[in-house]
Amino acid sequence: NYNAINESVKNIQNLIPADISETARKFLDLNKVSMCVSHDKNASINEIQKNYEHINGKQISFGAKISPIDNIKEEISKSYRVRLPNNIESTVISGNPYAKSCIILDFNTDELNKTSIATINVLSRLLNRGSSIRGADNYESILNSKNIDLSFSADNNGLFVISECNNENLQYTMLLIKEKLKYPNFTLEEFNMAKEIIKETYKTETISPYKLGITKTSNCFGF
């Protein structure tokens, strides 16, 4: 519906600063903000009353208590540099309870050079469907409960694993990666499901004019 797009563009172009400030005043009125104090479900009446007395009359802030500059200076003061065996210098900040670990594994091989893209896509999907020890649903439940982001992919150059997790779950994440590589969930049911999904993806994929060898288009929609 090009009319809707054109109308939206016209509305944006006709905006003036007063429109923005008027909208901000309408929706960003802190006088209308209400505070909710949450309690443990087993909290007693006395404990709830103490919580309300604790915040009563205190100034509520919606911003940081420490200015960004002071916060940055404080973090920098905790950092130190280390030189790794391969002569790469790394800056380390200790004492951060929310520190995350990033894992990137790259298994290069020439054996997949002549493998079809469809096969590669099916392989990538299967590798992200849990292991034979625990199914896909169980696997996803574990990743969510431990806040682990883990993905596998394959192409003609090899196999790749990327993960991000909390530091305390680093070793556990490595065990999950090892488990999936040694005991992949390569069942006939998963294989057939992966093939059907890949087929549907190809059927519904929008063909780009660049793939058809067209180098010039008359407008941004590629017509």
Short mmCIF file of C-alpha atoms in Angstrom, two decimals:
data_model
loop_
_atom_site.label_atom_id
_atom_site.label_comp_id
_atom_site.label_asym_id
_atom_site.label_seq_id
_atom_site.Cartn_x
_atom_site.Cartn_y
_atom_site.Cartn_z
CA ASN A 1 0.00 0.00 0.00
CA TYR A 2 2.16 2.87 -1.30
CA ASN A 3 -0.38 5.51 -0.27
CA ALA A 4 0.11 4.61 3.39
CA ILE A 5 3.90 4.87 2.99
CA ASN A 6 3.66 8.22 1.22
CA GLU A 7 1.26 9.52 3.85
CA SER A 8 3.64 8.50 6.64
CA VAL A 9 6.54 10.26 4.94
CA LYS A 10 4.44 13.42 4.51
CA ASN A 11 3.46 13.39 8.19
CA ILE A 12 7.09 13.06 9.26
CA GLN A 13 8.18 15.88 6.97
CA ASN A 14 5.45 18.16 8.34
CA LEU A 15 6.50 17.68 11.98
CA ILE A 16 7.66 20.79 13.82
CA PRO A 17 9.49 21.05 17.19
CA ALA A 18 6.27 22.11 18.92
CA ASP A 19 4.68 18.76 17.99
CA ILE A 20 7.49 16.90 19.73
CA SER A 21 7.42 18.98 22.93
CA GLU A 22 3.63 18.82 23.09
CA THR A 23 3.68 15.02 22.82
CA ALA A 24 6.42 14.81 25.46
CA ARG A 25 4.38 16.92 27.90
CA LYS A 26 1.34 14.75 27.26
CA PHE A 27 2.94 11.35 27.86
CA LEU A 28 6.04 12.07 29.98
CA ASP A 29 4.36 13.71 32.97
CA LEU A 30 6.18 12.39 36.06
CA ASN A 31 3.35 13.73 38.24
CA LYS A 32 1.26 10.88 36.91
CA VAL A 33 3.85 8.22 37.77
CA SER A 34 2.79 5.71 40.40
CA MET A 35 5.22 3.66 42.47
CA CYS A 36 4.75 0.00 43.29
CA VAL A 37 6.69 -1.63 46.14
CA SER A 38 7.10 -5.37 45.66
CA HIS A 39 7.36 -7.76 48.58
CA ASP A 40 8.20 -11.40 49.02
CA LYS A 41 5.06 -13.53 48.82
CA ASN A 42 5.71 -14.80 52.36
CA ALA A 43 6.25 -11.30 53.81
CA SER A 44 4.34 -10.51 57.00
CA ILE A 45 2.18 -7.41 57.56
CA ASN A 46 4.89 -5.90 59.78
CA GLU A 47 7.58 -6.41 57.13
CA ILE A 48 5.40 -4.79 54.47
CA GLN A 49 4.70 -1.83 56.76
CA LYS A 50 8.45 -1.40 57.45
CA ASN A 51 9.15 -1.32 53.70
CA TYR A 52 6.64 1.46 53.15
CA GLU A 53 8.00 3.43 56.11
CA HIS A 54 11.51 3.01 54.72
CA ILE A 55 10.69 4.77 51.41
CA ASN A 56 8.13 7.23 52.78
CA GLY A 57 9.22 10.82 52.17
CA LYS A 58 12.35 9.85 50.25
CA GLN A 59 13.17 11.46 46.93
CA ILE A 60 12.67 8.94 44.13
CA SER A 61 15.17 9.20 41.28
CA PHE A 62 14.63 7.88 37.77
CA GLY A 63 18.28 8.35 36.85
CA ALA A 64 21.65 7.10 38.07
CA LYS A 65 22.84 8.34 41.47
CA ILE A 66 26.39 8.50 40.13
CA SER A 67 27.15 10.69 37.15
CA PRO A 68 28.32 8.80 34.03
CA ILE A 69 31.79 10.43 34.15
CA ASP A 70 32.37 9.43 37.79
CA ASN A 71 31.07 5.96 37.06
CA ILE A 72 33.48 5.54 34.13
CA LYS A 73 36.41 6.83 36.19
CA GLU A 74 35.58 4.36 38.95
CA GLU A 75 35.50 1.41 36.51
CA ILE A 76 38.76 2.48 34.86
CA SER A 77 40.47 2.58 38.26
CA LYS A 78 39.62 -1.12 38.69
CA SER A 79 41.13 -2.16 35.36
CA TYR A 80 44.59 -3.56 34.71
CA ARG A 81 46.44 -4.76 31.62
CA VAL A 82 47.86 -8.18 30.93
CA ARG A 83 50.01 -9.34 28.04
CA LEU A 84 49.02 -12.73 26.64
CA PRO A 85 51.54 -15.31 25.30
CA ASN A 86 50.70 -14.30 21.72
CA ASN A 87 51.72 -10.67 22.47
CA ILE A 88 48.13 -9.44 22.52
CA GLU A 89 47.42 -6.94 25.29
CA SER A 90 44.12 -7.30 27.11
CA THR A 91 42.48 -4.88 29.54
CA VAL A 92 40.74 -6.68 32.40
CA ILE A 93 38.19 -5.28 34.86
CA SER A 94 37.79 -7.40 37.97
CA GLY A 95 34.98 -7.51 40.47
CA ASN A 96 32.10 -7.13 38.03
CA PRO A 97 29.37 -9.58 39.12
CA TYR A 98 27.67 -9.26 35.71
CA ALA A 99 30.74 -10.03 33.60
CA LYS A 100 30.02 -12.18 30.55
CA SER A 101 32.11 -14.63 28.58
CA CYS A 102 32.04 -14.85 24.80
CA ILE A 103 33.01 -18.07 23.03
CA ILE A 104 33.80 -18.26 19.32
CA LEU A 105 34.83 -21.65 17.93
CA ASP A 106 35.81 -22.01 14.28
CA PHE A 107 36.30 -25.49 12.82
CA ASN A 108 37.66 -24.89 9.33
CA THR A 109 37.63 -27.65 6.74
CA ASP A 110 37.89 -28.02 2.96
CA GLU A 111 35.62 -31.07 2.92
CA LEU A 112 32.44 -28.97 2.60
CA ASN A 113 33.60 -26.94 -0.42
CA LYS A 114 31.35 -28.78 -2.89
CA THR A 115 28.44 -29.34 -0.51
CA SER A 116 25.15 -27.82 -1.63
CA ILE A 117 23.75 -24.79 0.19
CA ALA A 118 20.56 -26.72 0.96
CA THR A 119 22.54 -29.43 2.75
CA ILE A 120 24.48 -26.80 4.69
CA ASN A 121 21.23 -25.15 5.77
CA VAL A 122 19.76 -28.44 6.96
CA LEU A 123 22.96 -29.20 8.90
CA SER A 124 22.89 -25.78 10.56
CA ARG A 125 19.30 -26.27 11.66
CA LEU A 126 19.96 -29.76 13.03
CA LEU A 127 22.94 -28.52 15.06
CA ASN A 128 20.64 -26.04 16.81
CA ARG A 129 18.10 -28.70 17.79
CA GLY A 130 19.63 -29.99 21.00
CA SER A 131 21.57 -33.23 21.37
CA SER A 132 20.67 -36.92 21.29
CA ILE A 133 21.10 -37.00 25.08
CA ARG A 134 18.46 -34.31 25.65
CA GLY A 135 15.97 -33.19 23.05
CA ALA A 136 15.53 -29.71 21.60
CA ASP A 137 12.90 -28.59 24.14
CA ASN A 138 14.95 -29.74 27.12
CA TYR A 139 18.03 -28.10 25.62
CA GLU A 140 16.26 -24.76 25.11
CA SER A 141 14.90 -24.88 28.66
CA ILE A 142 18.45 -25.29 30.04
CA LEU A 143 19.79 -22.40 27.93
CA ASN A 144 16.97 -20.09 29.08
CA SER A 145 17.24 -21.02 32.76
CA LYS A 146 21.00 -20.37 32.80
CA ASN A 147 20.90 -17.30 30.52
CA ILE A 148 23.12 -18.91 27.88
CA ASP A 149 23.04 -17.74 24.26
CA LEU A 150 24.37 -20.58 22.08
CA SER A 151 24.16 -20.98 18.30
CA PHE A 152 25.73 -23.28 15.71
CA SER A 153 26.12 -22.63 12.01
CA ALA A 154 27.78 -24.23 9.00
CA ASP A 155 28.89 -23.09 5.57
CA ASN A 156 31.25 -24.30 2.86
CA ASN A 157 34.24 -23.32 5.02
CA GLY A 158 33.35 -25.36 8.08
CA LEU A 159 31.49 -25.31 11.36
CA PHE A 160 31.07 -22.35 13.71
CA VAL A 161 29.93 -21.99 17.30
CA ILE A 162 29.13 -18.68 19.01
CA SER A 163 28.06 -18.37 22.62
CA GLU A 164 27.62 -15.70 25.28
CA CYS A 165 27.03 -16.54 28.93
CA ASN A 166 27.64 -15.40 32.48
CA ASN A 167 31.12 -16.17 33.76
CA GLU A 168 29.92 -18.73 36.29
CA ASN A 169 28.29 -20.74 33.46
CA LEU A 170 31.33 -20.77 31.18
CA GLN A 171 32.46 -24.32 31.96
CA TYR A 172 28.89 -25.61 31.73
CA THR A 173 28.48 -23.94 28.33
CA MET A 174 31.63 -25.67 27.08
CA LEU A 175 30.19 -29.01 28.21
CA LEU A 176 26.97 -28.30 26.27
CA ILE A 177 28.97 -27.47 23.13
CA LYS A 178 31.02 -30.66 23.48
CA GLU A 179 27.88 -32.71 24.06
CA LYS A 180 26.15 -31.34 20.98
CA LEU A 181 29.18 -31.91 18.73
CA LYS A 182 29.74 -35.46 19.98
CA TYR A 183 26.07 -36.47 20.24
CA PRO A 184 24.07 -34.37 17.73
CA ASN A 185 20.31 -34.75 17.50
CA PHE A 186 20.42 -36.36 14.05
CA THR A 187 17.16 -38.29 14.15
CA LEU A 188 15.06 -39.05 11.06
CA GLU A 189 12.20 -36.97 12.49
CA GLU A 190 14.43 -33.91 13.00
CA PHE A 191 16.00 -34.42 9.55
CA ASN A 192 12.63 -34.49 7.77
CA MET A 193 11.41 -31.47 9.76
CA ALA A 194 14.57 -29.51 8.85
CA LYS A 195 14.14 -30.35 5.15
CA GLU A 196 10.53 -29.15 5.11
CA ILE A 197 11.43 -25.89 6.85
CA ILE A 198 14.28 -25.22 4.42
CA LYS A 199 11.97 -25.96 1.46
CA GLU A 200 9.38 -23.49 2.73
CA THR A 201 12.11 -20.91 3.29
CA TYR A 202 13.24 -21.20 -0.33
CA LYS A 203 9.66 -21.06 -1.63
CA THR A 204 8.82 -17.87 0.25
CA GLU A 205 12.16 -16.09 -0.19
CA THR A 206 11.89 -12.80 -2.07
CA ILE A 207 14.06 -12.78 -5.18
CA SER A 208 16.40 -9.82 -5.25
CA PRO A 209 16.87 -8.04 -8.60
CA TYR A 210 20.63 -8.24 -7.98
CA LYS A 211 20.42 -12.05 -8.04
CA LEU A 212 18.80 -11.79 -11.47
CA GLY A 213 21.73 -9.79 -12.79
CA ILE A 214 19.88 -6.46 -12.76
CA THR A 215 22.28 -3.71 -11.73
CA LYS A 216 19.96 -0.71 -12.08
CA THR A 217 16.55 -0.17 -10.54
CA SER A 218 14.14 2.66 -11.15
CA ASN A 219 13.36 3.19 -7.46
CA CYS A 220 14.04 1.83 -3.95
CA PHE A 221 11.45 -0.94 -4.34
CA GLY A 222 13.44 -2.59 -7.15
CA PHE A 223 10.83 -2.25 -9.94
#
